[in-house]
mmCIF file of C-alpha atoms in Angstrom:
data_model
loop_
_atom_site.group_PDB
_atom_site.id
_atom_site.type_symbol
_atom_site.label_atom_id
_atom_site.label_comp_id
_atom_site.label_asym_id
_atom_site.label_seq_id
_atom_site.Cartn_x
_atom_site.Cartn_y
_atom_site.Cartn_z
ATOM 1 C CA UNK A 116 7.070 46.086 -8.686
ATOM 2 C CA UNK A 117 9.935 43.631 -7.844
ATOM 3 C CA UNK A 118 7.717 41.993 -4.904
ATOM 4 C CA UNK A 119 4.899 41.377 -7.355
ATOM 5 C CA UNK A 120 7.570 39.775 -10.173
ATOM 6 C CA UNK A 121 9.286 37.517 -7.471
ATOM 7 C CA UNK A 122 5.674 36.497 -6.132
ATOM 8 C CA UNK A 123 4.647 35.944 -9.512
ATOM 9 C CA UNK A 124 7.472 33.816 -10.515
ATOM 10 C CA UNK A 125 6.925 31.890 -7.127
ATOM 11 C CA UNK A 126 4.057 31.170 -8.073
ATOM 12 C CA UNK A 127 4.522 29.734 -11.268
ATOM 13 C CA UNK A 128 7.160 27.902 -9.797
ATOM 14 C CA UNK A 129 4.692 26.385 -7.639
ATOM 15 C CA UNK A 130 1.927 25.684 -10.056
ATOM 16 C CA UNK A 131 4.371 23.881 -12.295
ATOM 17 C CA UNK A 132 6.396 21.651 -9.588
ATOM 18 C CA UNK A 133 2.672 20.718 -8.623
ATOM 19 C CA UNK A 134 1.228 20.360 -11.513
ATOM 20 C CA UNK A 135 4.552 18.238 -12.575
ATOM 21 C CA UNK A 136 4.038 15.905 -9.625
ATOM 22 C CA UNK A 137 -0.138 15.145 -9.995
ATOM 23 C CA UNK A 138 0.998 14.747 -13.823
ATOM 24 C CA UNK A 139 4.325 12.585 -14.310
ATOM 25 C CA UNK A 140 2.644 9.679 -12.412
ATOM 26 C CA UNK A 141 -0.468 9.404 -15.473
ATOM 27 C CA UNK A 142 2.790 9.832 -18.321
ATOM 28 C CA UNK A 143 4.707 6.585 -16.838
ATOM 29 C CA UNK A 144 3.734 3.146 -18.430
ATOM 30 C CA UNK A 145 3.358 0.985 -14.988
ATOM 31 C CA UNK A 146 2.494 -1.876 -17.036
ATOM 32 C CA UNK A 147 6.507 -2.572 -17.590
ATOM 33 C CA UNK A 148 7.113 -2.808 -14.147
ATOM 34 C CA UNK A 149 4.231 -5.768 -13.864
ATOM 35 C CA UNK A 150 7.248 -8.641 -13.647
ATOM 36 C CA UNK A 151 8.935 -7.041 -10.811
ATOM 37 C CA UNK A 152 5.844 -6.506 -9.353
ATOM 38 C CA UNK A 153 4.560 -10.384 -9.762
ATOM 39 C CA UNK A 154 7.991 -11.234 -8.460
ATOM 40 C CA UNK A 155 7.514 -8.899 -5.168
ATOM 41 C CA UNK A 156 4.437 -10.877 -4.512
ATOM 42 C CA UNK A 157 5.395 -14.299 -4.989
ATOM 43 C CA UNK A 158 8.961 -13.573 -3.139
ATOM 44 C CA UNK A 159 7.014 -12.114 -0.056
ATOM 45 C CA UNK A 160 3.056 -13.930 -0.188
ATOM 46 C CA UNK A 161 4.254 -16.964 -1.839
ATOM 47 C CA UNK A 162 1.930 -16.903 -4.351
ATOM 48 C CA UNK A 163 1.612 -17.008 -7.898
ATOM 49 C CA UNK A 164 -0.412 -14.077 -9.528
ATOM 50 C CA UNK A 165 -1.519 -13.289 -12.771
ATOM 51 C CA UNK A 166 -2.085 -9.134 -13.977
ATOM 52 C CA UNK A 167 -3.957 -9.245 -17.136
ATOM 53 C CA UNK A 168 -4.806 -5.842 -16.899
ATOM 54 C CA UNK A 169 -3.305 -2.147 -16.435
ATOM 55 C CA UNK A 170 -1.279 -1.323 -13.505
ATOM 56 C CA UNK A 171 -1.769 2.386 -12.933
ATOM 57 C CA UNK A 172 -0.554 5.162 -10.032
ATOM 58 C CA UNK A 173 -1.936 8.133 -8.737
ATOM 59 C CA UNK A 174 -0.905 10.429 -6.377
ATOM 60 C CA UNK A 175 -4.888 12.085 -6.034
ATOM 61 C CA UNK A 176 -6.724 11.552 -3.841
ATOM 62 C CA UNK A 177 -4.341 9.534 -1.791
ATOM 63 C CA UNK A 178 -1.527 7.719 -3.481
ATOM 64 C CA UNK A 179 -2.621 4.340 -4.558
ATOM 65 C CA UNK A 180 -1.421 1.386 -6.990
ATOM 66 C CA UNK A 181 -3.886 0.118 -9.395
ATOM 67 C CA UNK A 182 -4.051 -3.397 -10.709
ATOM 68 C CA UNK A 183 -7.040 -4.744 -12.954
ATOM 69 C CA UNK A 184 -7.860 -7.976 -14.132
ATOM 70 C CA UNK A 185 -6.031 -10.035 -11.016
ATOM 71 C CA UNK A 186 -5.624 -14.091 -10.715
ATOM 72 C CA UNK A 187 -4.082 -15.744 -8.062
ATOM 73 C CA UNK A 188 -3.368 -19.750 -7.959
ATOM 74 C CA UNK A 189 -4.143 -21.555 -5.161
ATOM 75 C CA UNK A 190 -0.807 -22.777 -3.808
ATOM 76 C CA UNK A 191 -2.755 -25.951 -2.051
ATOM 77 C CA UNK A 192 -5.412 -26.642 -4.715
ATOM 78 C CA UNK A 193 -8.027 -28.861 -3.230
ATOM 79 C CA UNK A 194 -10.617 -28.945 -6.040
ATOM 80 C CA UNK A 195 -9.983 -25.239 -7.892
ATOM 81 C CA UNK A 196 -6.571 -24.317 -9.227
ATOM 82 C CA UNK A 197 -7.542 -20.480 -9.043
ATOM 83 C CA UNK A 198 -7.929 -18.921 -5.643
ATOM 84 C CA UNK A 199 -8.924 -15.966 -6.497
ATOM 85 C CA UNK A 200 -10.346 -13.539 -9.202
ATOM 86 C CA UNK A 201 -10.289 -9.826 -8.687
ATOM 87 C CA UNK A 202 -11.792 -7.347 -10.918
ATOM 88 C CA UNK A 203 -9.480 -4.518 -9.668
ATOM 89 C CA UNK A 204 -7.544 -3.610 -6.406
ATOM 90 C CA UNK A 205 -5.973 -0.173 -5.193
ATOM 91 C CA UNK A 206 -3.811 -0.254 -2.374
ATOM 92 C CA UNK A 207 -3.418 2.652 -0.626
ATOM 93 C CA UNK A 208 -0.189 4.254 0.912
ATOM 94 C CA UNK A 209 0.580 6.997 3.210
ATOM 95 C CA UNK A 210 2.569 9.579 1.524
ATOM 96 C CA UNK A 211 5.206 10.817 3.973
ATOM 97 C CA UNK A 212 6.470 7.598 4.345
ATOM 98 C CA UNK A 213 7.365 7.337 0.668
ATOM 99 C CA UNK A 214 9.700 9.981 0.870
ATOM 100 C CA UNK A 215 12.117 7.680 3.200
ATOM 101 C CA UNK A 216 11.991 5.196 1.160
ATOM 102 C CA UNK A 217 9.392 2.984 2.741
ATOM 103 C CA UNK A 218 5.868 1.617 2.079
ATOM 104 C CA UNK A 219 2.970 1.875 4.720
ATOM 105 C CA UNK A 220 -0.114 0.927 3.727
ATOM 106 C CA UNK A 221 -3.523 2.500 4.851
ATOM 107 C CA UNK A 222 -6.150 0.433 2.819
ATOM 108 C CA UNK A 223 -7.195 -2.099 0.663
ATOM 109 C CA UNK A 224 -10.095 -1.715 -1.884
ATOM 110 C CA UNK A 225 -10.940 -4.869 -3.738
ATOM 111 C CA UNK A 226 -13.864 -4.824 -6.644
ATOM 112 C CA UNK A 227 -15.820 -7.854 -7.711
ATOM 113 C CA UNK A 228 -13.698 -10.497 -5.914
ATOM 114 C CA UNK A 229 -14.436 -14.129 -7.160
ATOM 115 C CA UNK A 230 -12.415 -15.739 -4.011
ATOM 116 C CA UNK A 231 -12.598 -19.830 -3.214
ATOM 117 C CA UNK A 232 -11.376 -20.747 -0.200
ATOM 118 C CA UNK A 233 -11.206 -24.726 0.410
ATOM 119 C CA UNK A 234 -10.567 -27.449 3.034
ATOM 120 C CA UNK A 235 -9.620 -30.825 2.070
ATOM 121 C CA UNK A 236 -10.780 -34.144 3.958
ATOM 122 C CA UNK A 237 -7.288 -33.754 5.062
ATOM 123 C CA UNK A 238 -6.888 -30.283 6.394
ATOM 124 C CA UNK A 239 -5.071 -28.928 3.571
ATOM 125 C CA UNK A 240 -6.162 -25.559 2.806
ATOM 126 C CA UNK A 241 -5.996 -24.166 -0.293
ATOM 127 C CA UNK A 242 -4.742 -20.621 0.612
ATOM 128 C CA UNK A 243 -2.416 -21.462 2.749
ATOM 129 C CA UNK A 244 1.108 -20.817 0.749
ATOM 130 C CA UNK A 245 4.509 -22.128 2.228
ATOM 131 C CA UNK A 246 5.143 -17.850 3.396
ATOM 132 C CA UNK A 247 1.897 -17.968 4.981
ATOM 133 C CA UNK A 248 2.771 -21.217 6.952
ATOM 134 C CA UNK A 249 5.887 -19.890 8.187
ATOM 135 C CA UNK A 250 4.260 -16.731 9.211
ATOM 136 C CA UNK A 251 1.635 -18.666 11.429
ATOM 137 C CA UNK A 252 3.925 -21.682 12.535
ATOM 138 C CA UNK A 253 6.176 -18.670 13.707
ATOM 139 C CA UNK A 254 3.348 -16.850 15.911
ATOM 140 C CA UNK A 255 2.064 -20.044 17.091
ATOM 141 C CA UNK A 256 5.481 -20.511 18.642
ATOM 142 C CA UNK A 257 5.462 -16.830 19.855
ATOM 143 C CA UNK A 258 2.089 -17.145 21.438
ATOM 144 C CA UNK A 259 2.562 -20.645 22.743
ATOM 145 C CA UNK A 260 0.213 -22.471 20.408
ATOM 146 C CA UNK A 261 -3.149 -22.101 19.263
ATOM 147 C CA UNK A 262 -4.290 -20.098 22.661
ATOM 148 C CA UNK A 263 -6.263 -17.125 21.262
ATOM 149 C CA UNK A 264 -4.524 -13.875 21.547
ATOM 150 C CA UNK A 265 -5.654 -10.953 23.427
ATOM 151 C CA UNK A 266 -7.389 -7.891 22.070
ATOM 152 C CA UNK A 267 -4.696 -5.263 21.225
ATOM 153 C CA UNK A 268 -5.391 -1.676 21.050
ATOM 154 C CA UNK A 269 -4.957 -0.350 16.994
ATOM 155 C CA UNK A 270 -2.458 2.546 16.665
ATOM 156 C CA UNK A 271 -1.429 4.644 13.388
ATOM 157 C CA UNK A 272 1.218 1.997 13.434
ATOM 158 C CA UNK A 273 -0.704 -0.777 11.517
ATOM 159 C CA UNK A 274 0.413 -2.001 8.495
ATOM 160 C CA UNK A 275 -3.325 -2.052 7.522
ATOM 161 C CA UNK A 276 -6.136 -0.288 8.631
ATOM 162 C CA UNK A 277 -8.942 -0.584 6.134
ATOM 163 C CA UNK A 278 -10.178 -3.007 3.375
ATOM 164 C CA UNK A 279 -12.913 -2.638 1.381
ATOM 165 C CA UNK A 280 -14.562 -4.650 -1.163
ATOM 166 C CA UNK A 281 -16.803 -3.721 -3.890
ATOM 167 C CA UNK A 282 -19.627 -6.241 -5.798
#
C-alpha cells in the first residue's frame, strides 16, 4: 500500500513538472522581449529588422522561436530599401545545450520569403552589412584570398544544419 502511494505521488509529480514545462512556454508574452531581440540581431548581423508580428516559443516538437511578419532593410540599398520580407521563421535549437546556457541551432524554416538581392554597377551589394564584411574580409585573410576552400566533412558540430523554406 505504501509502494503504490509513493508511485502514485511520483507520478503526479511527474505529470505536473511535465506538463508545467510543455505549458509555461504558451503562458509567457514573447512579444515584450521583441526589442532585445531586434537589438541581438542588429548587434551580431548588422542589420536592421522589423517584427510586426508575434514572437512565440515552444518546446514541442523541438524547441523553436517563432517570429511572424519579418522585414529586414537592406544595409547597401541599390534600388530597394527592403531586403527582405518573411512571412514567418522558426529557428530551431537543440535542447541539451540550453541547459548550459548556450544556443545551437539545428534549422532554419522560412515561409513565403519575398528576398531581393542586388548588385550595383559598382559592386555594392545590397546584403552585404558592415558584420558581414568583416566576417568575409576576415576568412579571406584566413584562406589567403578568394582561392575556393576545400570540401569539409559536416559534423554534429555545425552551427546549422538545415534550412527550409516554404512558398
Amino acid at each position: 500500500l505504501v509502494m503504490k502511494l509513493v508511485f502514485s505521488l511520483i507520478s503526479v509529480f511527474l505529470v505536473l513538472v511535465v506538463g508545467g514545462v510543455l505549458i509555461a512556454p504558451q503562458m509567457i508574452d514573447w512579444n515584450q522581449h521583441k526589442g532585445k531581440v531586434l537589438e541581438q540581431i542588429k548587434t551580431h548581423a548588422g542589420y536592421d529588422v522589423e517584427i510586426d508580428g508575434d514572437i512565440s516559443f515552444a518546446i514541442v516538437p523541438s524547441p523553436h522561436v517563432s517570429l511572424k511578419k519579418i522585414r529586414v532593410q537592406a544595409p547597401e540599398p541599390v534600388t530597394q530599401e527592403t531586403l527582405a520580407s518573411i512571412e514567418e521563421a522558426s529557428v530551431y535549437v537543440a535542447l541539451t545545450p540550453l541547459f548550459k546556457k548556450q544556443i545551437r541551432v539545428k534549422g532554419v524554416k522560412i515561409i513565403n520569403p519575398d528576398i531581393v538581392l542586388e548588385v550595383s554597377a559598382t559592386g555594392k551589394k545590397s546584403w552585404e552589412s558592415a558584420k558581414l564584411k568583416a566576417v568575409k574580409d576576415v576568412s579571406d585573410t584566413v584562406s589567403g584570398g578568394s582561392a575556393p576552400e576545400k570540401k569539409k566533412k559536416t559534423s554534429g558540430n555545425d552551427f546549422l544544419q538545415n534550412i527550409a523554406v516554404d512558398n
